[in-house]
PDB file of C-alpha atoms in Angstrom:
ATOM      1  CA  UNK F   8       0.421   0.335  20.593  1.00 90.00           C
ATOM      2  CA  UNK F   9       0.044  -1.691  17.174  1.00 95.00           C
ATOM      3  CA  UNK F  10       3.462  -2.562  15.214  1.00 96.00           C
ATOM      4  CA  UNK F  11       2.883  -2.480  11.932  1.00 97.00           C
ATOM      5  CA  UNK F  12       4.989  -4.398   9.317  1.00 98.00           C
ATOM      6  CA  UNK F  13       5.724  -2.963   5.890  1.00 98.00           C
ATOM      7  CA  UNK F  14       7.576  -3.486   2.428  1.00 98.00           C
ATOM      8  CA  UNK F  15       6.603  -2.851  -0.837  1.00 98.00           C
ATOM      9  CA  UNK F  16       8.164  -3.512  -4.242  1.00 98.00           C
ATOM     10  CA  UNK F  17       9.754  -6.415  -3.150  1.00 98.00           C
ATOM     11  CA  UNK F  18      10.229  -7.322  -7.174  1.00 98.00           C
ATOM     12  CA  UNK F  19      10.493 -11.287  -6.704  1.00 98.00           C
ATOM     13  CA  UNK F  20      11.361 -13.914  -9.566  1.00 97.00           C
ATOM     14  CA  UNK F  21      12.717 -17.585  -9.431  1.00 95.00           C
ATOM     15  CA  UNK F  22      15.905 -16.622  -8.197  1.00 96.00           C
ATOM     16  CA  UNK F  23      14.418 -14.792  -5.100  1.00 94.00           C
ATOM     17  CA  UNK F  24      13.125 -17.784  -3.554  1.00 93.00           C
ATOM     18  CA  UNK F  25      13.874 -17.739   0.304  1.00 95.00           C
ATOM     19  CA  UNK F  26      15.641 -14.677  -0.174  1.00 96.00           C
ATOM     20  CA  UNK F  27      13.019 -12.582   2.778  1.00 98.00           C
ATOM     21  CA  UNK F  28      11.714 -15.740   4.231  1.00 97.00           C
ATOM     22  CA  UNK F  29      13.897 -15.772   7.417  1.00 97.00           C
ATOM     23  CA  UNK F  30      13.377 -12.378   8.059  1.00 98.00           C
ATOM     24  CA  UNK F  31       9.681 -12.551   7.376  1.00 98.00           C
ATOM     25  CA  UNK F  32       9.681 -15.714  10.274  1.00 97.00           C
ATOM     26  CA  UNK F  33      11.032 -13.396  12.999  1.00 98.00           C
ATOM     27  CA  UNK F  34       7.567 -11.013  12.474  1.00 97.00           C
ATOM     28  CA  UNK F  35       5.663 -12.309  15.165  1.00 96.00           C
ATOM     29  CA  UNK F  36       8.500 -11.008  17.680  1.00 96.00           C
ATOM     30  CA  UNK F  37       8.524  -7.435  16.823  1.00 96.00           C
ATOM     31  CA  UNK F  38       4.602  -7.197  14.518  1.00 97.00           C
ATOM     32  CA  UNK F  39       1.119  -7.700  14.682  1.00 97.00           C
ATOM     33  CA  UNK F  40       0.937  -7.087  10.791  1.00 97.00           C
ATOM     34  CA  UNK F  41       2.184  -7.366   7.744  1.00 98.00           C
ATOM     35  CA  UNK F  42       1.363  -4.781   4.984  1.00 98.00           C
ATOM     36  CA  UNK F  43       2.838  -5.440   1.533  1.00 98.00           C
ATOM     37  CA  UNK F  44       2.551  -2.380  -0.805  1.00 98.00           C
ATOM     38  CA  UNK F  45       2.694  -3.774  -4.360  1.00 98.00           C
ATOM     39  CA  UNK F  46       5.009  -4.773  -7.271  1.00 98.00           C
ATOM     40  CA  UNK F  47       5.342  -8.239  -5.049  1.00 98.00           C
ATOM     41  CA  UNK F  48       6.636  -9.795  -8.471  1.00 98.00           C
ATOM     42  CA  UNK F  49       8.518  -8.442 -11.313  1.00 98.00           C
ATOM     43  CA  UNK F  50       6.305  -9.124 -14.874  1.00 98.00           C
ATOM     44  CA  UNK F  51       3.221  -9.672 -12.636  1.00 98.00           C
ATOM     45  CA  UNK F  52       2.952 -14.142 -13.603  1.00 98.00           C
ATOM     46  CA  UNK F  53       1.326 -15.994 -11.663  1.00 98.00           C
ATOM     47  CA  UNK F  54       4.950 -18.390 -11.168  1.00 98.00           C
ATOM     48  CA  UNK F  55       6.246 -15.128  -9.609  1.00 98.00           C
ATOM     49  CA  UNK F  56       2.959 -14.954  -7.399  1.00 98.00           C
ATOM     50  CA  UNK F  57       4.077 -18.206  -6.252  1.00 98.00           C
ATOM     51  CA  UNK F  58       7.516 -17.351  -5.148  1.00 98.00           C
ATOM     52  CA  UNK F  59       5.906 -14.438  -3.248  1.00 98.00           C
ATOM     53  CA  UNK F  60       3.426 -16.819  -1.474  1.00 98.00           C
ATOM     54  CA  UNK F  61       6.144 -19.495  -0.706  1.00 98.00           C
ATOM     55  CA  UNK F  62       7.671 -16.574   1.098  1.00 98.00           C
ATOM     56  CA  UNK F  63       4.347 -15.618   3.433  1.00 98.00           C
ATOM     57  CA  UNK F  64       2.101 -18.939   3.721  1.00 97.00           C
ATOM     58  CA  UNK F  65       1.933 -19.719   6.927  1.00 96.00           C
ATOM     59  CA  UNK F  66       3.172 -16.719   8.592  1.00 96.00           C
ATOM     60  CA  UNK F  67       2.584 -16.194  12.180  1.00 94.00           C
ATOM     61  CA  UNK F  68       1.061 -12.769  11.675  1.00 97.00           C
ATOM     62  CA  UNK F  69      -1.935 -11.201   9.566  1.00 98.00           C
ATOM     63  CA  UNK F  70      -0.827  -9.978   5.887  1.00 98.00           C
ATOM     64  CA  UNK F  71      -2.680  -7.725   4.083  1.00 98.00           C
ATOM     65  CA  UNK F  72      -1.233  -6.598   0.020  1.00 98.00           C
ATOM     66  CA  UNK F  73      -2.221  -4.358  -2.758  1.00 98.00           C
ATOM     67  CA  UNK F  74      -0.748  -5.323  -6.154  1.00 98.00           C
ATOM     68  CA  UNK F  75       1.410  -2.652  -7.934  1.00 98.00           C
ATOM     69  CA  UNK F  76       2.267  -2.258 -11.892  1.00 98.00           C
ATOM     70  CA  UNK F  77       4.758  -4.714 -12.248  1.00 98.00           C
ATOM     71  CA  UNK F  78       1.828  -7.305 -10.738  1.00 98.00           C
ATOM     72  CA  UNK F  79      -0.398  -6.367 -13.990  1.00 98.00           C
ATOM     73  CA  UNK F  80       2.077  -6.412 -16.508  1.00 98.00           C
ATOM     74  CA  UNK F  81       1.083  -9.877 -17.257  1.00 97.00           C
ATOM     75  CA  UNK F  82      -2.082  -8.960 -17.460  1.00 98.00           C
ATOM     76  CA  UNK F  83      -3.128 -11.508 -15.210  1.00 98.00           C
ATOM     77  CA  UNK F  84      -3.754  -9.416 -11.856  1.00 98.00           C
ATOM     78  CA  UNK F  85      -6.781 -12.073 -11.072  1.00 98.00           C
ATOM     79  CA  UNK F  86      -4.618 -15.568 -11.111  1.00 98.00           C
ATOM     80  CA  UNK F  87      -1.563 -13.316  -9.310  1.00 98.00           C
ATOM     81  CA  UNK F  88      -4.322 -12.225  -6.373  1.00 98.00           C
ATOM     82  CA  UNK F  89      -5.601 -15.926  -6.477  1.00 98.00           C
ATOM     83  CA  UNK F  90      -2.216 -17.356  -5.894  1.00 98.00           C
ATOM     84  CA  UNK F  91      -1.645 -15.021  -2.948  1.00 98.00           C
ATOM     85  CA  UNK F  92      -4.897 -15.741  -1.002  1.00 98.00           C
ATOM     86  CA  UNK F  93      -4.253 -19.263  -1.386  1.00 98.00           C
ATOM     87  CA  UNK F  94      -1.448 -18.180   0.588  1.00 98.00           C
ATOM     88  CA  UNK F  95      -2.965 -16.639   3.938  1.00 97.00           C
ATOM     89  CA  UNK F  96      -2.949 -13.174   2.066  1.00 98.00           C
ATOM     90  CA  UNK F  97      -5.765 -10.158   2.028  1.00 98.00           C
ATOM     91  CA  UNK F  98      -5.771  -8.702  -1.100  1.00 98.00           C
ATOM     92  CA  UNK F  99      -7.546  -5.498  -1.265  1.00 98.00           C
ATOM     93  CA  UNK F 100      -8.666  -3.489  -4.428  1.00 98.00           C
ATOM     94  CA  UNK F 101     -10.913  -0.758  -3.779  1.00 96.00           C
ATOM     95  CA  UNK F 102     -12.020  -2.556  -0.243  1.00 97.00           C
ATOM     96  CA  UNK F 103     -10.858  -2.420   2.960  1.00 98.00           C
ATOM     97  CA  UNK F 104     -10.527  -5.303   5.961  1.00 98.00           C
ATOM     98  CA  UNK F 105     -10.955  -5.408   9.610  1.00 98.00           C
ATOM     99  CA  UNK F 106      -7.708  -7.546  10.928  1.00 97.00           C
ATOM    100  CA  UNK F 107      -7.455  -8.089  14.697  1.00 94.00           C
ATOM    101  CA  UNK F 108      -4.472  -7.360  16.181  1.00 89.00           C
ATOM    102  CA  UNK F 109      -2.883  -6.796  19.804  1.00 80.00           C
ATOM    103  CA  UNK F 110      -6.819  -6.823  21.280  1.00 87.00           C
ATOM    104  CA  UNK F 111      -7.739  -4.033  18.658  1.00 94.00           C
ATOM    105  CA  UNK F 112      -9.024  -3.803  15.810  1.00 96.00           C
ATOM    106  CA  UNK F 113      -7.149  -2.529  12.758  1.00 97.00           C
ATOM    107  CA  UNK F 114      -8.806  -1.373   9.253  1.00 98.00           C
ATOM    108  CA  UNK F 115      -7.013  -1.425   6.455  1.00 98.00           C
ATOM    109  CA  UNK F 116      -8.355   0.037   3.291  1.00 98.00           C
ATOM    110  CA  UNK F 117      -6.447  -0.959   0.033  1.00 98.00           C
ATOM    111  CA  UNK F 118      -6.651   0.138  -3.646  1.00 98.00           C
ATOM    112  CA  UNK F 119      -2.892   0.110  -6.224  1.00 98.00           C
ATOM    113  CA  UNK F 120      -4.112   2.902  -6.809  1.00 98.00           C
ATOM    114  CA  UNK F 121      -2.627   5.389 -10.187  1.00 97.00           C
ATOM    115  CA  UNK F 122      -0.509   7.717 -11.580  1.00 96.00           C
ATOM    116  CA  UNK F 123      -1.605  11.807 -12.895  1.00 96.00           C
ATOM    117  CA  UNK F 124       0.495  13.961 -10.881  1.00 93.00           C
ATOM    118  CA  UNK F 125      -0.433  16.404  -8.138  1.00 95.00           C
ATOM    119  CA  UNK F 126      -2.281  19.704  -7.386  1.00 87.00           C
ATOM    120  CA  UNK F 127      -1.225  22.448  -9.400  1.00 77.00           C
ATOM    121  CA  UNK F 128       0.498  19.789 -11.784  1.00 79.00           C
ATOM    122  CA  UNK F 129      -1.479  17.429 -12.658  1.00 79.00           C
ATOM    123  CA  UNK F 130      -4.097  15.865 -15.691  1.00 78.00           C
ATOM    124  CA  UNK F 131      -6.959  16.437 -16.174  1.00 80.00           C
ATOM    125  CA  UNK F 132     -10.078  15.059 -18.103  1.00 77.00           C
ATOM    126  CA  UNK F 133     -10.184  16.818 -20.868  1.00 79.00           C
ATOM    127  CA  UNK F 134      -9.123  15.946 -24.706  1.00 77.00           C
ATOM    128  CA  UNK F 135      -8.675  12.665 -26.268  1.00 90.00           C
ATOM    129  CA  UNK F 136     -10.398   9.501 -24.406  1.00 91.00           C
ATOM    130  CA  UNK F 137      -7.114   7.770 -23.701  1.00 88.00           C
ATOM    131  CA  UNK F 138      -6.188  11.027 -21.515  1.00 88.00           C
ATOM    132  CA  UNK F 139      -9.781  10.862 -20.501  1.00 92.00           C
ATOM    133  CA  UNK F 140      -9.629   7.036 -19.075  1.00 92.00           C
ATOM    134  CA  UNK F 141      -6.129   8.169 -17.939  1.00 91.00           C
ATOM    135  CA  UNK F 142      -7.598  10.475 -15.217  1.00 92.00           C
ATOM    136  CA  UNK F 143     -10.786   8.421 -14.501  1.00 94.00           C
ATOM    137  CA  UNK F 144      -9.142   5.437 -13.693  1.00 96.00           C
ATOM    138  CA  UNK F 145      -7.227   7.230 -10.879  1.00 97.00           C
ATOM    139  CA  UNK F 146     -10.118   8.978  -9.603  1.00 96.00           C
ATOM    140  CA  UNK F 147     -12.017   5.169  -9.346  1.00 97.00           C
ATOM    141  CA  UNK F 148      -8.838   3.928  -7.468  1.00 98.00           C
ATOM    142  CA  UNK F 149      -9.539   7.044  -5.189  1.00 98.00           C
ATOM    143  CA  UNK F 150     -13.093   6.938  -4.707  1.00 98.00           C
ATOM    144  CA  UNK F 151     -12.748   3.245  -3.925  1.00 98.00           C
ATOM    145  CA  UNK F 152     -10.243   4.185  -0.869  1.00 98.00           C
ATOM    146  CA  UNK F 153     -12.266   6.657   0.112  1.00 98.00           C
ATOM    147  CA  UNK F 154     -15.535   4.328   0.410  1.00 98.00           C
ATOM    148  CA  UNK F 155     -13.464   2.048   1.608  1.00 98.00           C
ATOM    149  CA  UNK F 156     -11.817   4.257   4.721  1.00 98.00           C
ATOM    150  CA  UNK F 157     -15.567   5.715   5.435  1.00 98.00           C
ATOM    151  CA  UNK F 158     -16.468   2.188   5.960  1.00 98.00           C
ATOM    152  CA  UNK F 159     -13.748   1.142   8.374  1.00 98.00           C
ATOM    153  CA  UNK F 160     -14.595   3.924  10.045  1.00 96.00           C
ATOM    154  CA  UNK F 161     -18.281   3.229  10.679  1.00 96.00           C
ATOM    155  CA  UNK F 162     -17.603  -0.322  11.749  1.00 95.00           C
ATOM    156  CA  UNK F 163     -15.349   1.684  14.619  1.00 93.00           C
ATOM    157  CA  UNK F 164     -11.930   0.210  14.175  1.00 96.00           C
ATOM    158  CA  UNK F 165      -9.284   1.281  16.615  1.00 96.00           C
ATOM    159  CA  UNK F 166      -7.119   2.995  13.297  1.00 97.00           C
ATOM    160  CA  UNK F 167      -7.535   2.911   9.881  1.00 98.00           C
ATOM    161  CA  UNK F 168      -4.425   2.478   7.482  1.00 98.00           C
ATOM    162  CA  UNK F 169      -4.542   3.983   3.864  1.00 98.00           C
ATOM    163  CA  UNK F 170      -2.682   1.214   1.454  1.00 99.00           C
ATOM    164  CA  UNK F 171      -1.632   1.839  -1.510  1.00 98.00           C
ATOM    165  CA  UNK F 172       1.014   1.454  -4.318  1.00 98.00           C
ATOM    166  CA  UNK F 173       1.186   4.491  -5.754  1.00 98.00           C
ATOM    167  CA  UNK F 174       2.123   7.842  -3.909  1.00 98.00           C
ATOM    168  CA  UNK F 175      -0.745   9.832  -2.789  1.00 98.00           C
ATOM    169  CA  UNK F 176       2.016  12.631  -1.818  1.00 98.00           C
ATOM    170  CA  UNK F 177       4.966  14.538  -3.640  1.00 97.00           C
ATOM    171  CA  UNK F 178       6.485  14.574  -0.309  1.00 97.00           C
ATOM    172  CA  UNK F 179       7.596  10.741  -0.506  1.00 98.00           C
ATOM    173  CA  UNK F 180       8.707  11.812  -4.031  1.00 98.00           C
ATOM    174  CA  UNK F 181      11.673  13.619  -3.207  1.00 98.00           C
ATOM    175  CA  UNK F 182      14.883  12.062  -4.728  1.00 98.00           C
ATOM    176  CA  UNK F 183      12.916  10.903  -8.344  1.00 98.00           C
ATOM    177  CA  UNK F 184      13.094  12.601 -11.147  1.00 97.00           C
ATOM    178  CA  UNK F 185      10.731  15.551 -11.398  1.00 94.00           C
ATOM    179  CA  UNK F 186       9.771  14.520 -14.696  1.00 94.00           C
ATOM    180  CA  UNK F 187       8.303  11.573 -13.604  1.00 96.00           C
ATOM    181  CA  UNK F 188       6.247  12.357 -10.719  1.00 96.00           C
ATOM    182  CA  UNK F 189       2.485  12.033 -12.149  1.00 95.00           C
ATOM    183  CA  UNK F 190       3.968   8.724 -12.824  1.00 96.00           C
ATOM    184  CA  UNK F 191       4.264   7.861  -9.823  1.00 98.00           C
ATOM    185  CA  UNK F 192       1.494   9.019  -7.512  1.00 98.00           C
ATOM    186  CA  UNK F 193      -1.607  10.811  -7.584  1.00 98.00           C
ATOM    187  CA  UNK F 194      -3.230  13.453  -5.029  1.00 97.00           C
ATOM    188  CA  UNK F 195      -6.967  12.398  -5.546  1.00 97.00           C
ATOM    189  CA  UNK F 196      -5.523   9.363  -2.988  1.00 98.00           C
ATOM    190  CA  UNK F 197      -4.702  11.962  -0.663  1.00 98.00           C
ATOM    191  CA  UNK F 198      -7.667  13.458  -1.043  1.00 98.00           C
ATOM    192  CA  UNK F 199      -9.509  10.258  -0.660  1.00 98.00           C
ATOM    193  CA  UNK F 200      -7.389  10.031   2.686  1.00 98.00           C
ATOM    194  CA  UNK F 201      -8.307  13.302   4.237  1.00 98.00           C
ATOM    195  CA  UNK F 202     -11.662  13.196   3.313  1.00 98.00           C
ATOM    196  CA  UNK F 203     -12.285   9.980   4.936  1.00 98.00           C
ATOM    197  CA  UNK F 204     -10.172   9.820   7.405  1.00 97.00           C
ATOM    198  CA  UNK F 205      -6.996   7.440   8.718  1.00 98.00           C
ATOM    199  CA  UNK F 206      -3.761   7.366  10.856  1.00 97.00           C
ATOM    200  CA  UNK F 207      -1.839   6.218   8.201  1.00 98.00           C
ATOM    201  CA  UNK F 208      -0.984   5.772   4.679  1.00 98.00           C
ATOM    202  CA  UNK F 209       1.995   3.462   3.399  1.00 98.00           C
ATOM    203  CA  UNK F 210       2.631   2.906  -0.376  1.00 98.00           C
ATOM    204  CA  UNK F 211       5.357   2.272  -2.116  1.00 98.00           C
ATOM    205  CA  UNK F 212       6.459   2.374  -6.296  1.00 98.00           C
ATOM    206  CA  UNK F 213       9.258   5.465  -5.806  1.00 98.00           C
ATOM    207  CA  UNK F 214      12.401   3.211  -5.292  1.00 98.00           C
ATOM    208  CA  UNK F 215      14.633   6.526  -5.330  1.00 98.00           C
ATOM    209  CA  UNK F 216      12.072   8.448  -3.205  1.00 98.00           C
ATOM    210  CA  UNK F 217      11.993   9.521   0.803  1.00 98.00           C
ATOM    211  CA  UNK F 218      10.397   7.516   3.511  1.00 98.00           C
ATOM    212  CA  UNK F 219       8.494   9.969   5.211  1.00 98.00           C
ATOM    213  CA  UNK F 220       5.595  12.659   4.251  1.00 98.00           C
ATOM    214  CA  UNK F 221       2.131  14.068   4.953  1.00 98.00           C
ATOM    215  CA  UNK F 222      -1.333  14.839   3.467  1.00 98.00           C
ATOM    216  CA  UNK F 223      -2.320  18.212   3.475  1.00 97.00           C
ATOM    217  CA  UNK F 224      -4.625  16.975   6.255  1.00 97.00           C
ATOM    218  CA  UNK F 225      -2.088  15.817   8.646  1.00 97.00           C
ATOM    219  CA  UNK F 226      -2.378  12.237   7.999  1.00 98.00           C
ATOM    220  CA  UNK F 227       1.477  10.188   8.033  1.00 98.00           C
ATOM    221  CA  UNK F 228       2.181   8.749   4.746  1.00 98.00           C
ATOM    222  CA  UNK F 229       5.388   6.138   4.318  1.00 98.00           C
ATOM    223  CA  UNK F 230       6.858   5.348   1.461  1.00 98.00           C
ATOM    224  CA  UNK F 231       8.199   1.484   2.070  1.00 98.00           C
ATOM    225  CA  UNK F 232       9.567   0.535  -1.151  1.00 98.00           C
ATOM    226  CA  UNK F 233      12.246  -2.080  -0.263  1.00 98.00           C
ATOM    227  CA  UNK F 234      15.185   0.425  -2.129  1.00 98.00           C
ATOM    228  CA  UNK F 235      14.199   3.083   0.326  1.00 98.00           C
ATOM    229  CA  UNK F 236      13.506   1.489   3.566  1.00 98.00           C
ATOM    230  CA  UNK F 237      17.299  -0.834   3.047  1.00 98.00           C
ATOM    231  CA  UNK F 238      15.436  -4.082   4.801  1.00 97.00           C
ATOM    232  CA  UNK F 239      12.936  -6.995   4.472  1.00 98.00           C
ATOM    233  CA  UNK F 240      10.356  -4.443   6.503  1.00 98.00           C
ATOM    234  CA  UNK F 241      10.054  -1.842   8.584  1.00 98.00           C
ATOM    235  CA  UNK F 242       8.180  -1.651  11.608  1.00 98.00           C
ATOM    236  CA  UNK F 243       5.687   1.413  12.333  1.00 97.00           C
ATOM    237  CA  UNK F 244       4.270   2.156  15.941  1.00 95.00           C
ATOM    238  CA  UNK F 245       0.659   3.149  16.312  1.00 93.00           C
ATOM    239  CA  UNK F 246      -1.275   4.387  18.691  1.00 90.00           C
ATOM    240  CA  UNK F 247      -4.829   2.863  18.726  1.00 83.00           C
ATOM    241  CA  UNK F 248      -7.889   5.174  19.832  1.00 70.00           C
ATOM    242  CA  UNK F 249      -8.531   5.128  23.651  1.00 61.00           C
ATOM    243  CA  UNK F 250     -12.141   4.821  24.420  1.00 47.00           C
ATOM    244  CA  UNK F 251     -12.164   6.068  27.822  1.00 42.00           C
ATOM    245  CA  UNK F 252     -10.853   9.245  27.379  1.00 41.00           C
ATOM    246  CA  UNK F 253     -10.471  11.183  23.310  1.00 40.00           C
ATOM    247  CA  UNK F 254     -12.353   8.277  21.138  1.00 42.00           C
ATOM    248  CA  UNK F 255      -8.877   9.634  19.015  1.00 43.00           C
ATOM    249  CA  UNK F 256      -5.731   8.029  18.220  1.00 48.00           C
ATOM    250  CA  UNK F 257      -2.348   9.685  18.852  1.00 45.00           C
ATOM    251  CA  UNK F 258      -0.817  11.400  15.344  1.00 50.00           C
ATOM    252  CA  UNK F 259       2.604   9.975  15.769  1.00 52.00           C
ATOM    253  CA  UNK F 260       3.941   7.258  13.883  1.00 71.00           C
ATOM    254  CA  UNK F 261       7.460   6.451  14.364  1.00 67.00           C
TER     255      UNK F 261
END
């Protein structure tokens, strides 16, 4: 059984310094990983990106991040991901990492990840460029899990985890505005997901949302913004495959 750490949209500025670091040193007593879901700053500068790495360098315990909007509003997502592996961190865009943890061997595939709404509501390529970028963009996110997730699973990790910012699911949705929700999420993730494969998928970006959900393919998907989960993480239990007997990991994920 693998515990796996997780908080996203942590939102941290000058003022924030220190503010999840004790919390963040008792992770080696109840984690073997720490999975940060984006918007780790607030504008996305790279003086944020430091507050954020004050808070993780030299953490007991692997920790793996995506970056979310608020970490590109800067426009400098490059010097923000610099700052954080400087720190310890992994962070993943469009690729996916082997981390070993507990005497198996996790994959995590990460991509932010974008917005355009879900099946039977959703964009579409079609019309002016803008809308057509729109669309594409997500689907590159997407295909970039997706590749990313296949790979994991032909280097035979004992589970694969789906990370993202953005919602691959409505079902994590439920509390935001309807309005809003191909804002917020996207199902070519899920697709991505289901296609490829994992045993679970944590994002975060839908402060008002609901924890828990699920792909259309059965795979567990978390929502772990800090305003939904009420605490500096929350730890998930997961099976890891079993050689000897199924070659399958156990669904549940509490």
């Amino acid at each position: 059984m693998i515990r796996i750490a997780a908080v996203g949209d942590i939102h941290m500025g000058p003022d924030s310094q220190g503010l999840l670091r004790p919390a963040f040193e008792t992770l080696p007593e109840c984690a073997d990983l720490l999975l940060l879901a984006g918007d780790l700053t607030r504008h996305g500068t790279p003086e944020e990106a430091r507050v954020v790495a004050r808070e993780i360098q030299g953490l007991r315990v692997p920790v793996v991040a995506v970056l979310g909007n608020h970490d590109h509003h800067d426009d400098k997502p490059d010097e923000v991901t610099a700052v954080l592996r400087d720190a310890g961190a992994q962070v993943l865009e469009g690729r996916g990492t082997v981390v070993p943890c507990g005497g198996a061997r996790i994959g995590v595939a990460g991509t932010k990840g974008f917005g355009g709404g879900f099946v039977g509501r959703c964009a579409g390529e079609f019309g002016e460029p803008v809308m057509k970028e729109f669309v594409r963009h997500s689907r590159r996110c997407a295909d970039g899990l997706r590749a990313s997730l296949e790979q994991l699973g032909e280097e035979g990790c004992d589970a694969r985890i789906a990370l993202t910012h953005y919602s691959p699911v409505p079902d994590t949705l439920a509390g935001e505005p309807l309005e809003i929700y191909p804002f917020l999420g996207s199902y070519l993730l899920a697709e991505a997901i289901d296609t490829a494969g994992a045993d679970l998928a944590v994002h975060g970006h839908a402060h008002a949302g609901t924890e828990h959900g699920m792909t259309s393919g059965g795979v567990r998907v978390r929502n772990v913004a800090q305003p939904v989960i009420g605490r500096a993480f929350h730890v998930y239990h997961l099976p890891v495959r079993d050689h000897a007997t199924t070659g399958t990991a156990a669904r549940a994920v509490r």
